[in-house]
PDB file of C-alpha atoms in Angstrom:
ATOM      1  CA  MET A   1       0.019  -0.015  -0.008  1.00  0.00           C
ATOM      2  CA  SER A   2       1.162   3.488  -0.649  1.00  0.00           C
ATOM      3  CA  LEU A   3       0.682   7.017   0.589  1.00  0.00           C
ATOM      4  CA  ALA A   4       2.211   9.820  -1.401  1.00  0.00           C
ATOM      5  CA  ILE A   5       2.337  13.286   0.052  1.00  0.00           C
ATOM      6  CA  LEU A   6       3.838  16.173  -1.885  1.00  0.00           C
ATOM      7  CA  ILE A   7       4.447  19.497  -0.237  1.00  0.00           C
ATOM      8  CA  ILE A   8       4.653  22.099  -2.938  1.00  0.00           C
ATOM      9  CA  THR A   9       5.574  25.745  -2.657  1.00  0.00           C
ATOM     10  CA  VAL A  10       4.445  27.686  -5.665  1.00  0.00           C
ATOM     11  CA  CYS A  11       6.776  30.640  -6.236  1.00  0.00           C
ATOM     12  CA  LEU A  12       7.510  32.270  -9.613  1.00  0.00           C
ATOM     13  CA  GLY A  13       7.088  29.104 -11.639  1.00  0.00           C
ATOM     14  CA  SER A  14       9.030  26.754  -9.424  1.00  0.00           C
ATOM     15  CA  SER A  15       8.031  24.189  -6.852  1.00  0.00           C
ATOM     16  CA  VAL A  16       9.891  22.946  -3.827  1.00  0.00           C
ATOM     17  CA  PHE A  17       9.244  19.347  -2.820  1.00  0.00           C
ATOM     18  CA  ALA A  18      10.062  18.694   0.778  1.00  0.00           C
ATOM     19  CA  ASP A  19       9.204  16.569   3.742  1.00  0.00           C
ATOM     20  CA  SER A  20       8.052  18.253   6.948  1.00  0.00           C
ATOM     21  CA  GLN A  21      11.659  19.271   7.692  1.00  0.00           C
ATOM     22  CA  SER A  22      12.083  21.103   4.405  1.00  0.00           C
ATOM     23  CA  SER A  23      14.770  19.082   2.665  1.00  0.00           C
ATOM     24  CA  GLY A  24      15.237  21.644  -0.092  1.00  0.00           C
ATOM     25  CA  ARG A  25      14.797  19.379  -3.089  1.00  0.00           C
ATOM     26  CA  VAL A  26      13.610  21.481  -5.986  1.00  0.00           C
ATOM     27  CA  ILE A  27      11.708  20.707  -9.134  1.00  0.00           C
ATOM     28  CA  LYS A  28      10.814  23.360 -11.671  1.00  0.00           C
ATOM     29  CA  ALA A  29       7.258  23.543 -12.879  1.00  0.00           C
ATOM     30  CA  LYS A  30       7.048  23.502 -16.643  1.00  0.00           C
ATOM     31  CA  TRP A  31       5.103  26.263 -18.456  1.00  0.00           C
ATOM     32  CA  LEU A  32       2.401  25.081 -20.863  1.00  0.00           C
ATOM     33  CA  ASP A  33       0.717  26.695 -23.831  1.00  0.00           C
ATOM     34  CA  THR A  34      -1.876  23.904 -24.004  1.00  0.00           C
ATOM     35  CA  PRO A  35      -3.373  22.369 -20.829  1.00  0.00           C
ATOM     36  CA  PRO A  36      -3.012  18.601 -20.315  1.00  0.00           C
ATOM     37  CA  ILE A  37      -5.880  16.188 -20.631  1.00  0.00           C
ATOM     38  CA  ILE A  38      -7.084  15.244 -17.126  1.00  0.00           C
ATOM     39  CA  ASP A  39      -8.053  11.612 -17.779  1.00  0.00           C
ATOM     40  CA  GLY A  40      -6.012   9.565 -15.298  1.00  0.00           C
ATOM     41  CA  ALA A  41      -3.614   8.288 -17.928  1.00  0.00           C
ATOM     42  CA  LEU A  42      -0.727  10.803 -17.860  1.00  0.00           C
ATOM     43  CA  CYS A  43      -0.190   9.854 -21.505  1.00  0.00           C
ATOM     44  CA  ASP A  44      -0.703  13.364 -22.864  1.00  0.00           C
ATOM     45  CA  GLY A  45       2.563  14.490 -24.467  1.00  0.00           C
ATOM     46  CA  VAL A  46       2.864  17.588 -22.300  1.00  0.00           C
ATOM     47  CA  TRP A  47       3.698  15.392 -19.264  1.00  0.00           C
ATOM     48  CA  GLU A  48       6.787  14.132 -21.146  1.00  0.00           C
ATOM     49  CA  GLU A  49       8.223  17.633 -21.029  1.00  0.00           C
ATOM     50  CA  ALA A  50       7.875  17.929 -17.241  1.00  0.00           C
ATOM     51  CA  GLU A  51      10.724  17.465 -14.769  1.00  0.00           C
ATOM     52  CA  ILE A  52      10.218  14.335 -12.698  1.00  0.00           C
ATOM     53  CA  ALA A  53      10.552  14.179  -8.905  1.00  0.00           C
ATOM     54  CA  ASP A  54      11.142  10.635  -7.715  1.00  0.00           C
ATOM     55  CA  ASN A  55      13.175  10.815  -4.523  1.00  0.00           C
ATOM     56  CA  PHE A  56      10.430  10.572  -1.910  1.00  0.00           C
ATOM     57  CA  TYR A  57      10.704   9.584   1.733  1.00  0.00           C
ATOM     58  CA  ARG A  58       8.353   7.974   4.213  1.00  0.00           C
ATOM     59  CA  VAL A  59       6.205  10.251   6.389  1.00  0.00           C
ATOM     60  CA  GLU A  60       4.614   7.420   8.394  1.00  0.00           C
ATOM     61  CA  GLY A  61       6.378   4.732  10.384  1.00  0.00           C
ATOM     62  CA  ALA A  62      10.114   5.077   9.682  1.00  0.00           C
ATOM     63  CA  HIS A  63       9.953   8.818   8.953  1.00  0.00           C
ATOM     64  CA  GLY A  64      12.709  10.072   6.658  1.00  0.00           C
ATOM     65  CA  VAL A  65      13.576   6.642   5.236  1.00  0.00           C
ATOM     66  CA  PRO A  66      13.447   6.416   1.410  1.00  0.00           C
ATOM     67  CA  ALA A  67      10.052   5.195   0.217  1.00  0.00           C
ATOM     68  CA  GLU A  68       9.920   1.470  -0.570  1.00  0.00           C
ATOM     69  CA  LEU A  69       7.626   1.889  -3.536  1.00  0.00           C
ATOM     70  CA  GLY A  70       8.384   4.217  -6.412  1.00  0.00           C
ATOM     71  CA  THR A  71       6.502   7.470  -6.833  1.00  0.00           C
ATOM     72  CA  LYS A  72       6.981   9.930  -9.668  1.00  0.00           C
ATOM     73  CA  ALA A  73       5.536  13.442  -9.621  1.00  0.00           C
ATOM     74  CA  MET A  74       5.460  16.161 -12.299  1.00  0.00           C
ATOM     75  CA  VAL A  75       4.302  19.770 -12.093  1.00  0.00           C
ATOM     76  CA  LEU A  76       3.064  21.915 -14.995  1.00  0.00           C
ATOM     77  CA  TYR A  77       1.387  25.310 -15.095  1.00  0.00           C
ATOM     78  CA  ASP A  78      -0.226  27.872 -17.402  1.00  0.00           C
ATOM     79  CA  GLU A  79      -1.674  31.375 -16.894  1.00  0.00           C
ATOM     80  CA  SER A  80      -4.377  30.222 -14.545  1.00  0.00           C
ATOM     81  CA  THR A  81      -3.785  26.637 -13.433  1.00  0.00           C
ATOM     82  CA  LEU A  82      -1.277  24.425 -11.645  1.00  0.00           C
ATOM     83  CA  TYR A  83      -1.296  20.816 -12.856  1.00  0.00           C
ATOM     84  CA  VAL A  84       0.175  17.895 -10.908  1.00  0.00           C
ATOM     85  CA  GLY A  85       0.681  14.406 -12.253  1.00  0.00           C
ATOM     86  CA  VAL A  86       1.625  11.478  -9.955  1.00  0.00           C
ATOM     87  CA  ARG A  87       2.360   7.817 -10.611  1.00  0.00           C
ATOM     88  CA  CYS A  88       2.470   5.477  -7.589  1.00  0.00           C
ATOM     89  CA  ASP A  89       3.922   1.980  -7.906  1.00  0.00           C
ATOM     90  CA  GLU A  90       1.927  -0.734  -6.142  1.00  0.00           C
ATOM     91  CA  PRO A  91       2.839  -4.370  -6.773  1.00  0.00           C
ATOM     92  CA  ASN A  92      -0.237  -5.589  -4.880  1.00  0.00           C
ATOM     93  CA  MET A  93      -3.149  -3.594  -6.276  1.00  0.00           C
ATOM     94  CA  GLU A  94      -5.644  -5.765  -4.426  1.00  0.00           C
ATOM     95  CA  ALA A  95      -4.216  -4.448  -1.118  1.00  0.00           C
ATOM     96  CA  LEU A  96      -5.050  -0.793  -1.873  1.00  0.00           C
ATOM     97  CA  ARG A  97      -7.083   0.894   0.844  1.00  0.00           C
ATOM     98  CA  GLU A  98      -9.921   2.508  -1.026  1.00  0.00           C
ATOM     99  CA  THR A  99     -13.116   3.016   0.889  1.00  0.00           C
ATOM    100  CA  GLN A 100     -14.196   6.667   0.576  1.00  0.00           C
ATOM    101  CA  THR A 101     -16.372   7.750  -2.340  1.00  0.00           C
ATOM    102  CA  ARG A 102     -17.887  11.027  -1.062  1.00  0.00           C
ATOM    103  CA  ARG A 103     -16.099  14.335  -1.725  1.00  0.00           C
ATOM    104  CA  ASP A 104     -14.370  15.689   1.384  1.00  0.00           C
ATOM    105  CA  ALA A 105     -14.676  12.353   3.212  1.00  0.00           C
ATOM    106  CA  PRO A 106     -11.719  11.324   5.420  1.00  0.00           C
ATOM    107  CA  ILE A 107      -9.739   9.869   2.503  1.00  0.00           C
ATOM    108  CA  TRP A 108      -6.446  10.086   4.410  1.00  0.00           C
ATOM    109  CA  ARG A 109      -7.379   6.676   5.739  1.00  0.00           C
ATOM    110  CA  ASP A 110      -7.199   5.374   2.147  1.00  0.00           C
ATOM    111  CA  ASP A 111      -4.205   5.231  -0.181  1.00  0.00           C
ATOM    112  CA  THR A 112      -3.960   8.818  -1.435  1.00  0.00           C
ATOM    113  CA  VAL A 113      -1.899  11.428  -3.145  1.00  0.00           C
ATOM    114  CA  GLN A 114      -1.968  14.642  -1.114  1.00  0.00           C
ATOM    115  CA  VAL A 115      -0.583  17.941  -2.367  1.00  0.00           C
ATOM    116  CA  LEU A 116      -0.001  20.732   0.162  1.00  0.00           C
ATOM    117  CA  LEU A 117       0.371  24.130  -1.449  1.00  0.00           C
ATOM    118  CA  ASP A 118       2.334  26.460   0.806  1.00  0.00           C
ATOM    119  CA  THR A 119       1.614  29.636  -1.163  1.00  0.00           C
ATOM    120  CA  TYR A 120       2.845  31.896   1.636  1.00  0.00           C
ATOM    121  CA  HIS A 121       6.109  29.904   1.943  1.00  0.00           C
ATOM    122  CA  ASP A 122       5.852  30.031   5.730  1.00  0.00           C
ATOM    123  CA  GLN A 123       5.373  26.314   6.528  1.00  0.00           C
ATOM    124  CA  ARG A 124       2.368  27.272   8.643  1.00  0.00           C
ATOM    125  CA  ASN A 125      -0.399  27.851   6.182  1.00  0.00           C
ATOM    126  CA  CYS A 126      -1.349  25.832   3.148  1.00  0.00           C
ATOM    127  CA  TYR A 127      -4.034  24.458   0.878  1.00  0.00           C
ATOM    128  CA  VAL A 128      -4.562  20.701   0.686  1.00  0.00           C
ATOM    129  CA  LEU A 129      -5.666  18.810  -2.443  1.00  0.00           C
ATOM    130  CA  ALA A 130      -5.980  15.055  -2.020  1.00  0.00           C
ATOM    131  CA  VAL A 131      -7.282  12.207  -4.162  1.00  0.00           C
ATOM    132  CA  ASN A 132      -7.611   8.551  -3.323  1.00  0.00           C
ATOM    133  CA  THR A 133      -7.302   5.573  -5.669  1.00  0.00           C
ATOM    134  CA  LEU A 134     -11.050   5.725  -6.428  1.00  0.00           C
ATOM    135  CA  GLY A 135     -10.747   9.330  -7.602  1.00  0.00           C
ATOM    136  CA  THR A 136     -12.467  10.758  -4.525  1.00  0.00           C
ATOM    137  CA  GLN A 137     -11.348  14.292  -3.903  1.00  0.00           C
ATOM    138  CA  MET A 138     -10.739  16.128  -0.603  1.00  0.00           C
ATOM    139  CA  ASP A 139      -9.607  19.728  -0.191  1.00  0.00           C
ATOM    140  CA  ALA A 140      -9.007  21.906   2.794  1.00  0.00           C
ATOM    141  CA  LYS A 141      -7.216  24.998   4.026  1.00  0.00           C
ATOM    142  CA  ILE A 142      -4.747  24.743   6.943  1.00  0.00           C
ATOM    143  CA  SER A 143      -3.834  27.899   8.865  1.00  0.00           C
ATOM    144  CA  ASN A 144      -1.361  28.335  11.723  1.00  0.00           C
ATOM    145  CA  GLU A 145      -0.347  24.645  11.359  1.00  0.00           C
ATOM    146  CA  SER A 146      -3.445  23.409  13.152  1.00  0.00           C
ATOM    147  CA  ASN A 147      -6.709  24.976  11.955  1.00  0.00           C
ATOM    148  CA  PHE A 148      -7.979  22.441   9.384  1.00  0.00           C
ATOM    149  CA  ASP A 149     -10.845  24.107   7.425  1.00  0.00           C
ATOM    150  CA  GLN A 150     -12.479  21.433   5.343  1.00  0.00           C
ATOM    151  CA  ALA A 151     -15.341  23.767   4.427  1.00  0.00           C
ATOM    152  CA  TRP A 152     -12.914  25.472   1.984  1.00  0.00           C
ATOM    153  CA  ASP A 153     -13.450  24.113  -1.501  1.00  0.00           C
ATOM    154  CA  ALA A 154     -11.264  24.540  -4.557  1.00  0.00           C
ATOM    155  CA  ASN A 155     -12.359  24.305  -8.137  1.00  0.00           C
ATOM    156  CA  TRP A 156     -10.257  21.386  -9.337  1.00  0.00           C
ATOM    157  CA  GLU A 157     -10.548  18.067 -11.146  1.00  0.00           C
ATOM    158  CA  ALA A 158      -8.767  14.750 -10.618  1.00  0.00           C
ATOM    159  CA  LYS A 159      -8.973  11.451 -12.430  1.00  0.00           C
ATOM    160  CA  VAL A 160      -7.363   8.151 -11.445  1.00  0.00           C
ATOM    161  CA  GLN A 161      -6.319   5.196 -13.586  1.00  0.00           C
ATOM    162  CA  LYS A 162      -5.092   1.899 -12.189  1.00  0.00           C
ATOM    163  CA  ASN A 163      -2.878  -0.379 -14.323  1.00  0.00           C
ATOM    164  CA  GLY A 164      -1.280  -3.689 -13.322  1.00  0.00           C
ATOM    165  CA  ASN A 165       1.331  -2.583 -10.807  1.00  0.00           C
ATOM    166  CA  HIS A 166       0.700   1.148 -10.361  1.00  0.00           C
ATOM    167  CA  TRP A 167      -1.913   3.849 -10.217  1.00  0.00           C
ATOM    168  CA  ARG A 168      -1.705   7.391 -11.520  1.00  0.00           C
ATOM    169  CA  THR A 169      -3.539  10.650 -11.299  1.00  0.00           C
ATOM    170  CA  PRO A 170      -3.308  13.993 -13.022  1.00  0.00           C
ATOM    171  CA  PHE A 171      -5.069  16.963 -11.465  1.00  0.00           C
TER     172      PHE A 171
END
């Protein structure tokens, strides 16, 4: 089973991927003239131009240890939208935790991809976008590290596709 969490700081066309201790790994978001197709496949040619982040670490259990299963993330943007594509390896697809089907349900209990957007770059306030392996979306706003406002809703779309030994999602 897998849990992928990306912490992204959006700042002048670049994104910083970090664990909770801010490791400083950087991936540049790629500018797009044409938006990608959000279909779960990540086969749209624009994703091939994106820089790939694949050096993720565990955030549960043995915190800070390199992740056992591969995860690849890509970030694209245009004038109005940030796009994230993620591929999560999973050799035992039958073991995926996937129970929640209602938007804003507690999907963090399921296998999910969670993106935290630290737009203030203060590591205290962020927006959360999360999707589980069923395509169920959850979004929230976190302020002062502890106020979790799930009433906040973003206008975003996510699709999930499962194939053999991995699942992927663009949003």
